[in-house]
Amino acid sequence: MPVRSITCPACGKFNEIEDANLACRRCSTDLEPLLSLDAAAAGLRLLGARALRQQQPEEALALAGQAWGLSPSRATAQVAILASVGCRDWEGLMCWRQRLAALSGA
Ligand SMILES: [Zn+2]
């Protein structure tokens, strides 16, 4: 199992998850639901990236939006940015660039 890192939503501790113990080391909050969300978002993002390669930017944008709703990430924003360009959706492009910048600054 690859090492995953996740910030506990309850106490803010940064946890590195490297075994089957999916609880926060400080407060014991169960982090598994967050990891599942993360995995679901990654799946949607991969589908979005595939849609991009298949010249279906509208589909890619919709998938990236869903992935972002589950668990925002730089990679998802990057898919959405490429998809926005593909759709010639300049307002959406600005919006996604701001989201990416906000995430990078966090
Ligand atoms: Zn915690």
Coordinates of C-alpha atoms and ligand atoms in Angstrom, one line a residue:
M1 CA 0.0 0.0 0.0
P2 CA 1.5 3.3 -1.0
V3 CA 2.1 5.9 1.7
R4 CA -0.8 8.4 1.7
S5 CA -0.9 11.6 3.6
I6 CA -4.0 13.2 4.9
T7 CA -4.8 16.1 7.3
C8 CA -7.2 15.1 10.0
P9 CA -10.4 17.3 9.7
A10 CA -11.1 17.0 13.4
C11 CA -7.8 18.2 14.9
G12 CA -5.7 19.3 11.9
K13 CA -2.9 16.8 12.5
F14 CA -1.0 15.8 9.4
N15 CA -1.0 12.0 9.2
E16 CA 1.0 9.7 7.0
I17 CA -1.0 6.6 6.5
E18 CA 1.2 3.6 5.7
D19 CA -0.7 0.7 7.1
A20 CA -4.2 -0.5 7.7
N21 CA -4.5 1.9 10.6
L22 CA -6.7 4.6 9.1
A23 CA -7.2 6.6 12.3
C24 CA -5.7 9.9 13.2
R25 CA -2.7 9.4 15.5
R26 CA -3.6 12.3 17.7
C27 CA -7.3 12.1 18.1
S28 CA -8.3 8.7 16.7
T29 CA -10.8 10.1 14.2
D30 CA -11.5 7.5 11.5
L31 CA -9.9 8.9 8.3
E32 CA -11.1 6.1 6.0
P33 CA -14.1 8.0 4.6
L34 CA -11.8 10.8 3.6
L35 CA -9.4 8.3 1.8
S36 CA -12.4 6.8 0.0
L37 CA -13.5 10.2 -1.2
D38 CA -10.0 10.8 -2.3
A39 CA -9.9 7.6 -4.3
A40 CA -13.3 8.3 -5.8
A41 CA -12.1 11.7 -6.9
A42 CA -9.0 10.3 -8.4
G43 CA -11.1 7.8 -10.4
L44 CA -13.3 10.6 -11.8
R45 CA -10.2 12.7 -12.6
L46 CA -8.7 9.8 -14.6
L47 CA -11.9 9.4 -16.5
G48 CA -11.8 13.2 -17.2
A49 CA -8.2 12.9 -18.4
R50 CA -9.3 10.1 -20.7
A51 CA -12.2 12.1 -22.1
L52 CA -9.7 14.9 -22.8
R53 CA -7.5 12.6 -24.8
Q54 CA -10.7 11.5 -26.7
Q55 CA -11.4 15.1 -27.6
Q56 CA -14.4 15.3 -25.4
P57 CA -13.7 18.4 -23.3
E58 CA -17.3 18.9 -22.1
E59 CA -17.3 15.4 -20.7
A60 CA -13.8 16.0 -19.1
L61 CA -15.0 19.3 -17.6
A62 CA -18.1 17.7 -16.0
L63 CA -16.0 14.8 -14.6
A64 CA -13.3 17.2 -13.2
G65 CA -16.1 19.2 -11.6
Q66 CA -17.4 16.1 -9.9
A67 CA -13.9 15.1 -8.8
W68 CA -13.3 18.6 -7.4
G69 CA -16.6 18.4 -5.4
L70 CA -15.4 15.2 -3.7
S71 CA -11.8 16.2 -3.1
P72 CA -10.1 19.2 -4.6
S73 CA -6.6 18.6 -6.0
R74 CA -4.1 20.3 -8.2
A75 CA -4.3 17.5 -10.8
T76 CA -8.1 17.8 -11.0
A77 CA -7.8 21.6 -11.5
Q78 CA -5.2 21.0 -14.2
V79 CA -7.6 18.6 -16.1
A80 CA -10.4 21.2 -15.7
I81 CA -8.2 23.9 -17.1
L82 CA -7.3 21.9 -20.2
A83 CA -10.9 21.0 -20.6
S84 CA -12.0 24.6 -20.3
V85 CA -9.6 25.5 -23.1
G86 CA -11.0 22.7 -25.2
C87 CA -14.5 24.0 -24.6
R88 CA -13.3 27.6 -25.2
D89 CA -14.9 28.3 -21.9
W90 CA -12.8 31.3 -20.9
E91 CA -14.9 32.2 -17.9
G92 CA -14.6 28.7 -16.6
L93 CA -10.8 28.8 -17.3
M94 CA -10.4 31.9 -15.1
C95 CA -12.5 30.2 -12.4
W96 CA -10.4 27.0 -12.5
R97 CA -7.1 29.0 -12.5
Q98 CA -8.3 30.8 -9.4
R99 CA -9.2 27.5 -7.8
L100 CA -5.7 26.1 -8.6
A101 CA -4.0 29.2 -7.3
A102 CA -6.0 29.1 -4.1
L103 CA -5.1 25.4 -3.6
S104 CA -1.4 26.1 -4.3
G105 CA -1.4 28.9 -1.8
A106 CA -3.0 26.8 0.9
Ligands
ZN1 ZN -7.1 14.1 14.5

